[in-house]
Coordinates of C-alpha atoms and ligand atoms in Angstrom, one line a residue:
X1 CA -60.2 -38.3 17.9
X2 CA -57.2 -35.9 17.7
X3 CA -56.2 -34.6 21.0
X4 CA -55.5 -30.5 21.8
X5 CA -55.4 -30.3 25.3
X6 CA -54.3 -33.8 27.0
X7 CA -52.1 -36.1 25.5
X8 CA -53.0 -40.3 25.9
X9 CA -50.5 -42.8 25.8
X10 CA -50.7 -46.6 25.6
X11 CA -47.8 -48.4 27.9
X12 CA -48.6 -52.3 27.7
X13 CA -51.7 -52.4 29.2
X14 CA -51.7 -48.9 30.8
X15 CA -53.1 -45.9 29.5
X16 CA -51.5 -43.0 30.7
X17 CA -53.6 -39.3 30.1
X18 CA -51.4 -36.1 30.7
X19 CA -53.4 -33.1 31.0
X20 CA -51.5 -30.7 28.6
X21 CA -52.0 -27.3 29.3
X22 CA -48.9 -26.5 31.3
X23 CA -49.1 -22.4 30.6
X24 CA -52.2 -22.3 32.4
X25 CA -51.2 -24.7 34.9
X26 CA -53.6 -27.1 33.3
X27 CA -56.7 -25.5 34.1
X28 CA -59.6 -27.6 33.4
X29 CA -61.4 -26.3 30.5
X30 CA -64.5 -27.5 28.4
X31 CA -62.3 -28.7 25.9
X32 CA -60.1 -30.7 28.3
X33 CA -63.1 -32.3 29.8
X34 CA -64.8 -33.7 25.9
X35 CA -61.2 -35.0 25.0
X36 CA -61.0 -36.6 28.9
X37 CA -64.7 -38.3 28.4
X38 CA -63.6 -39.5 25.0
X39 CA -60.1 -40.6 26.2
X40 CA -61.9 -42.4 29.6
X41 CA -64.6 -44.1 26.6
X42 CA -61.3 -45.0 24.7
X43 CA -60.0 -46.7 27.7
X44 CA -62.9 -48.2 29.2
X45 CA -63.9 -50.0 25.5
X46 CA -60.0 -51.1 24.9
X47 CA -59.7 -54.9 26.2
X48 CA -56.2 -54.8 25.9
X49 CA -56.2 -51.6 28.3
X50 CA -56.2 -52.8 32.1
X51 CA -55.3 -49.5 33.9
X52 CA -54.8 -45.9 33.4
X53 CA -53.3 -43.1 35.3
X54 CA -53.6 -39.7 34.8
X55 CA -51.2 -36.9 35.6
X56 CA -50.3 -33.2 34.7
X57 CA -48.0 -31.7 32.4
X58 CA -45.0 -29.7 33.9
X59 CA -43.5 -29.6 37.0
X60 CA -45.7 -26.9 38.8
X61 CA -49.3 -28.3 38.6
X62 CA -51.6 -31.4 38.2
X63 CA -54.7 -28.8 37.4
X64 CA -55.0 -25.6 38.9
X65 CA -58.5 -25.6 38.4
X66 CA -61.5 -25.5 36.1
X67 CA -60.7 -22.2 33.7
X68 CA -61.3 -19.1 35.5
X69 CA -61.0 -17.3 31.9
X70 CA -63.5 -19.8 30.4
X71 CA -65.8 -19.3 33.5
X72 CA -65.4 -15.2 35.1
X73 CA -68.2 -14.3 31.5
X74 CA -70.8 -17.1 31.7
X75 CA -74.3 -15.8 32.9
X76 CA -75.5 -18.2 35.7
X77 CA -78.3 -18.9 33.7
X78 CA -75.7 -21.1 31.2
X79 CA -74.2 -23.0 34.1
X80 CA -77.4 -23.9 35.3
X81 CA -78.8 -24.8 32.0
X82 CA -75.5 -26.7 30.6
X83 CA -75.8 -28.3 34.1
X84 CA -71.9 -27.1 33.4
X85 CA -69.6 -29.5 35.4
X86 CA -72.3 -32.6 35.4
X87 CA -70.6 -34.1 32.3
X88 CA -67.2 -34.9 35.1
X89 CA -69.1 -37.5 37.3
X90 CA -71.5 -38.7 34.5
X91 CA -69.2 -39.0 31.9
X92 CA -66.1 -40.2 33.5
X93 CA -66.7 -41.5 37.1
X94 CA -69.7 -43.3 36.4
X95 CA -68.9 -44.8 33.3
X96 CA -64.8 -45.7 34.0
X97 CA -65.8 -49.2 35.9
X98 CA -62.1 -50.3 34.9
X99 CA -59.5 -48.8 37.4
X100 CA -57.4 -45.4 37.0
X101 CA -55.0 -43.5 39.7
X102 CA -54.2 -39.9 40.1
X103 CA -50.7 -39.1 40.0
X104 CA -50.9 -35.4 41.3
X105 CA -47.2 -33.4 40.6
X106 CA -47.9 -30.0 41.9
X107 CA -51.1 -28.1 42.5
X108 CA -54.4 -29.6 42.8
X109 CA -56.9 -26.9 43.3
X110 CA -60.5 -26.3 43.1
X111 CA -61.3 -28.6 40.0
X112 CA -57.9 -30.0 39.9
X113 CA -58.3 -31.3 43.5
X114 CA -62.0 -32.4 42.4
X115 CA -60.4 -34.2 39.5
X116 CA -58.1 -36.1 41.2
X117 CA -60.3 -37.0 44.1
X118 CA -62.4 -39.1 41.3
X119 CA -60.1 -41.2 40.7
X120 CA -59.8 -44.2 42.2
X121 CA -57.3 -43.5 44.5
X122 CA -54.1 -41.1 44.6
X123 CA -50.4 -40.9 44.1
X124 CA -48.9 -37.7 45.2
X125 CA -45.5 -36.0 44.8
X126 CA -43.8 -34.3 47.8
X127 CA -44.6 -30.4 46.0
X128 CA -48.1 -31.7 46.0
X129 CA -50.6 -29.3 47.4
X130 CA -54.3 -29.7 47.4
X131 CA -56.8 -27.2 47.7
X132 CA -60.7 -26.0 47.6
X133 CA -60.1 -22.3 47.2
X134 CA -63.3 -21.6 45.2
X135 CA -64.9 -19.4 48.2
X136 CA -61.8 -16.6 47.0
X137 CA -63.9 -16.4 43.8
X138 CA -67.3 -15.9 45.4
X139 CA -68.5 -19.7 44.7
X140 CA -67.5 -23.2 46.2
X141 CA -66.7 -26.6 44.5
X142 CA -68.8 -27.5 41.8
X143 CA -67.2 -30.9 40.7
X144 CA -67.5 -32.5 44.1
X145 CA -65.4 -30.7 46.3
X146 CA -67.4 -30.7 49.3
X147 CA -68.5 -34.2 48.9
X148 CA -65.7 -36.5 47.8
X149 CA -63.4 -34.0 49.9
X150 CA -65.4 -34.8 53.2
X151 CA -66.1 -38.4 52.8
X152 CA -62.2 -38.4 52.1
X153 CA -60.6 -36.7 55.2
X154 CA -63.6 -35.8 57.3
X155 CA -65.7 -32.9 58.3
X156 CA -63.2 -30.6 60.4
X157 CA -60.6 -30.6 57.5
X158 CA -63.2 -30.5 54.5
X159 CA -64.2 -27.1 56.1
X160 CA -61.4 -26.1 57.3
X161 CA -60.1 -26.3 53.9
X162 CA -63.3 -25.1 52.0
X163 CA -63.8 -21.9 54.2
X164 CA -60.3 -20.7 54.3
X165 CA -59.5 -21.9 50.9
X166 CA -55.9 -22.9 52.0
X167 CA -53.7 -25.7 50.7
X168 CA -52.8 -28.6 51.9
X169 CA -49.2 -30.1 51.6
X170 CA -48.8 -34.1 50.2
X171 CA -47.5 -34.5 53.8
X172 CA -50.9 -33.3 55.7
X173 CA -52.5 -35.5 52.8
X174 CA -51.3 -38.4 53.2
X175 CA -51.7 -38.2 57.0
X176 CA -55.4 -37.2 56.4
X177 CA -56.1 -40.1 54.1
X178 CA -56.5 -38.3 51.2
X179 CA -53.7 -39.5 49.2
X180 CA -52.4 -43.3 49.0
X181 CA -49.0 -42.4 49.8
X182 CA -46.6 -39.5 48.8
X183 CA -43.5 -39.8 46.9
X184 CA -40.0 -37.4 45.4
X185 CA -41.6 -35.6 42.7
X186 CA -38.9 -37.4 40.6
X187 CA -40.5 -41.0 40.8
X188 CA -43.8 -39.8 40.6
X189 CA -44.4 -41.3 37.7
X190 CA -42.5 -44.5 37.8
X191 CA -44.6 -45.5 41.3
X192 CA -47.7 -44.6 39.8
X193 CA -47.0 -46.7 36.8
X194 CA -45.8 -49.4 38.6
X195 CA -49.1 -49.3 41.0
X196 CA -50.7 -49.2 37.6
X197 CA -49.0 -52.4 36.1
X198 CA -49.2 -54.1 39.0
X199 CA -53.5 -53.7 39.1
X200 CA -53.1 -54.5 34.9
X201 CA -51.5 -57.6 36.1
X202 CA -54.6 -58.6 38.1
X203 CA -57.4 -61.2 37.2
X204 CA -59.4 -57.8 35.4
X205 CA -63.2 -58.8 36.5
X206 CA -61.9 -59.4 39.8
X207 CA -60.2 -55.4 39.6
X208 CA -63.6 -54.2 38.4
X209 CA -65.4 -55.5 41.3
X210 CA -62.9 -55.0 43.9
X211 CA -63.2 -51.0 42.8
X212 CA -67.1 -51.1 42.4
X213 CA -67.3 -52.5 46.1
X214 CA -65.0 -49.9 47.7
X215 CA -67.2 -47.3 45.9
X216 CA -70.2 -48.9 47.2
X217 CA -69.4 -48.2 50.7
X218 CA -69.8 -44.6 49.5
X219 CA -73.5 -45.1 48.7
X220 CA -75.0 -47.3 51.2
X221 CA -75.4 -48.7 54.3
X222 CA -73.3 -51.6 56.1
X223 CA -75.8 -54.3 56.0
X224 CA -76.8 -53.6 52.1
X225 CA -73.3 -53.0 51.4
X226 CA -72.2 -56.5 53.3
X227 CA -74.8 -58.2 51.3
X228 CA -74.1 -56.4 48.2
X229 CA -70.0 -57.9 48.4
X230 CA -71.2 -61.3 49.5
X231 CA -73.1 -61.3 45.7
X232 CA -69.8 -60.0 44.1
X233 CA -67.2 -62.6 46.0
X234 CA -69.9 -65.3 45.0
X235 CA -69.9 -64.3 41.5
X236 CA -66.5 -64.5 40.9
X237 CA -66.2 -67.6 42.1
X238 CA -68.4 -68.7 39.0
X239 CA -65.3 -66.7 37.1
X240 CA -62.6 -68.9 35.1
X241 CA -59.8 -66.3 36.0
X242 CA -61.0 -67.5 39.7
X243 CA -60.3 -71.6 38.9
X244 CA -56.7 -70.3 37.1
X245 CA -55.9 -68.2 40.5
X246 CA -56.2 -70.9 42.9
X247 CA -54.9 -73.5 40.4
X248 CA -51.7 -71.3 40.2
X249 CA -51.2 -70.9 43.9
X250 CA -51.2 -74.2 44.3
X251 CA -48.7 -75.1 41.5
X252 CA -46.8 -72.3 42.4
X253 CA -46.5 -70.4 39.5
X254 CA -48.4 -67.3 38.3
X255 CA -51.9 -67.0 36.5
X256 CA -52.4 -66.1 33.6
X257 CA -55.7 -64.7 33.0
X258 CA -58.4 -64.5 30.8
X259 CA -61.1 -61.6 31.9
X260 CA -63.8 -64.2 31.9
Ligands
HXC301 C1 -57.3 -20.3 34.3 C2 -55.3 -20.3 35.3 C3 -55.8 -21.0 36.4 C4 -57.2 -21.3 36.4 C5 -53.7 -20.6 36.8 N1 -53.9 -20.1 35.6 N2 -54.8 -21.2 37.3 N3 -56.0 -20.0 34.2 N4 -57.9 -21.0 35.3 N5 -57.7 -22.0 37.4 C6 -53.0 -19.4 34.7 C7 -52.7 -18.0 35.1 O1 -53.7 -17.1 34.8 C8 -51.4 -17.8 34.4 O2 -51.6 -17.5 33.1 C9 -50.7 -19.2 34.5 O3 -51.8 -20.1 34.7 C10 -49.7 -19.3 35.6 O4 -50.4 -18.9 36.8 P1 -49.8 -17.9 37.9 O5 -50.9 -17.5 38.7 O6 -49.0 -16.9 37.2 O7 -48.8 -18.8 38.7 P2 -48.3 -18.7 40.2 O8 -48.1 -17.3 40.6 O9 -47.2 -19.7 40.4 O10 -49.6 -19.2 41.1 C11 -50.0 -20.5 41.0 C12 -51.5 -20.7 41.6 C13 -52.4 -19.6 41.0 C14 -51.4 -20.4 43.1 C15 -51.9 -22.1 41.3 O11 -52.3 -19.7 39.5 C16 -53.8 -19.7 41.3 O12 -54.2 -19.4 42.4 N6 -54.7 -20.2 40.4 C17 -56.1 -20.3 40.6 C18 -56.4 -21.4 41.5 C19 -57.9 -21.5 41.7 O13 -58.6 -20.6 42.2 N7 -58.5 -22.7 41.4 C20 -59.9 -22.9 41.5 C21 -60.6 -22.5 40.2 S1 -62.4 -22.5 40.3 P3 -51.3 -16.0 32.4 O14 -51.7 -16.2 31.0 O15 -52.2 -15.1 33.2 O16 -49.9 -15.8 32.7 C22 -62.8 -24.1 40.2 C23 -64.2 -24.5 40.2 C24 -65.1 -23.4 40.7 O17 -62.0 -25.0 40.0 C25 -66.5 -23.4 40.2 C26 -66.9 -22.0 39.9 C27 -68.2 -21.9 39.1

């Protein structure tokens, strides 16, 4: 598939997906999100592929947003039929089990913040600023705004932010928990690339499993959740990448690994 709206680039064994609208600050249209759930598929059926990050075009924004334009004519009827935004979780977060990071350069807001908070974690420039202003528009988050925003810096600030519809600056982020750590907006992309070479370099079962467990704090409760990474660590013990890692340690020398 041809892309119009993001660009996807294969680094070694990092894909890297630019969101390519820069005029409209790449607002998050329909479009962007079928080429995004075919780029994601791409990525997540490519064995050579190990890691992704995704980031925006320009300096100004990582996503401003889903499309207002695409959006302010759609009878409510439509939204609730397409289930319009259902495709971002179902498509992408549920079915990328391989890792990705958001490198966020500029404004995140509404969708754009939504879209960066499902990746698996985030990498954020100093000129970052985050943001849940849908309530300005008369509606609130639709792609998981009030969810993956509260579970990531808590109730008082999810509010806070979803009520008054303000921003938040990378530094406020990165004290609140919601970004990894903040960087100058001119090594964005060279930390997150790094971050992203260094997971590709990891045994890449053990990366898949190490990401599914942190996600499955989200969904459930200690004791199943305990239990639940007790099965995983066992499983990988069974792995071959798992013999090669402690063989290496001991030799001194690095693994190399087969994803099996
Ligand atoms: C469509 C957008 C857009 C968006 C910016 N643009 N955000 N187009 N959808 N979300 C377009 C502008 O219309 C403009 O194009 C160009 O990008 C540059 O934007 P400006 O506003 O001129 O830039 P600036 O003055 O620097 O302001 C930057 C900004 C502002 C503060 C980020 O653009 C802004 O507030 N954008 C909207 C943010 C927002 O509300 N996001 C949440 C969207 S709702 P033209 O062609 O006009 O020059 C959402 C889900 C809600 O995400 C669910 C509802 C059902």
């Amino acid at each position: 598939m041809s892309y119009e709206t993001i660009l996807v680039e294969q680094k070694g064994a990092v894909t890297l997906i630019t969101l390519n609208r820069p005029k409209a600050l790449n607002a998050l249209n329909s479009q962007v999100l079928s080429e995004l759930i075919d780029a994601f598929a791409a990525y997540e059926a490519d064995a050579s592929q190990l890691c992704a990050v995704i980031t925006g075009s320009g300096d100004k924004a990582f996503a401003a947003g889903a499309d207002i334009k695409e959006m302010s004519d759609k009878p409510s009827a439509e939204f609730y039929s397409e289930d319009f935004f259902a495709g971002w979780t179902a498509q992408i977060v549920k079915t990328t089990r391989k890792p990705w990071i958001a490198a966020v350069n500029g404004f995140a807001l509404g969708g754009g913040c939504e879209l960066a908070m499902m990746a698996d974690f985030i990498i954020a420039s100093e000129n970052a600023k985050f943001g849940q202003p849908e309530i300005k528009l008369g509606v609130a988050p639709g792609m998981g705004g009030s969810q993956r925003l509260t579970r990531a810096v808590g109730k008082s600030k999810a509010m806070d932010m979803c009520l008054t519809g303000r921003m938040m600056d990378a530094a406020e982020a990165e004290r609140s928990g919601l970004v990894s750590q903040v960087v100058p907006a001119d090594q964005l992309l060279d930390v997150a690339m790094k971050s992203a070479q260094a997971i590709a370099s990891m045994p890449p079962l053990a990366a898949m499993m190490n990401k599914e467990m942190v996600n499955i704090a989200f969904e459930t409760t200690l004791d199943t959740g305990l239990v639940m990474e007790r099965r995983m660590f066992q499983v990988l013990t069974a792995t071959e990448d798992k013999a090669e890692g402690m063989a290496a340690f001991v030799e001194k020398r690095p693994g190399v690994w087969k994803g099996k």
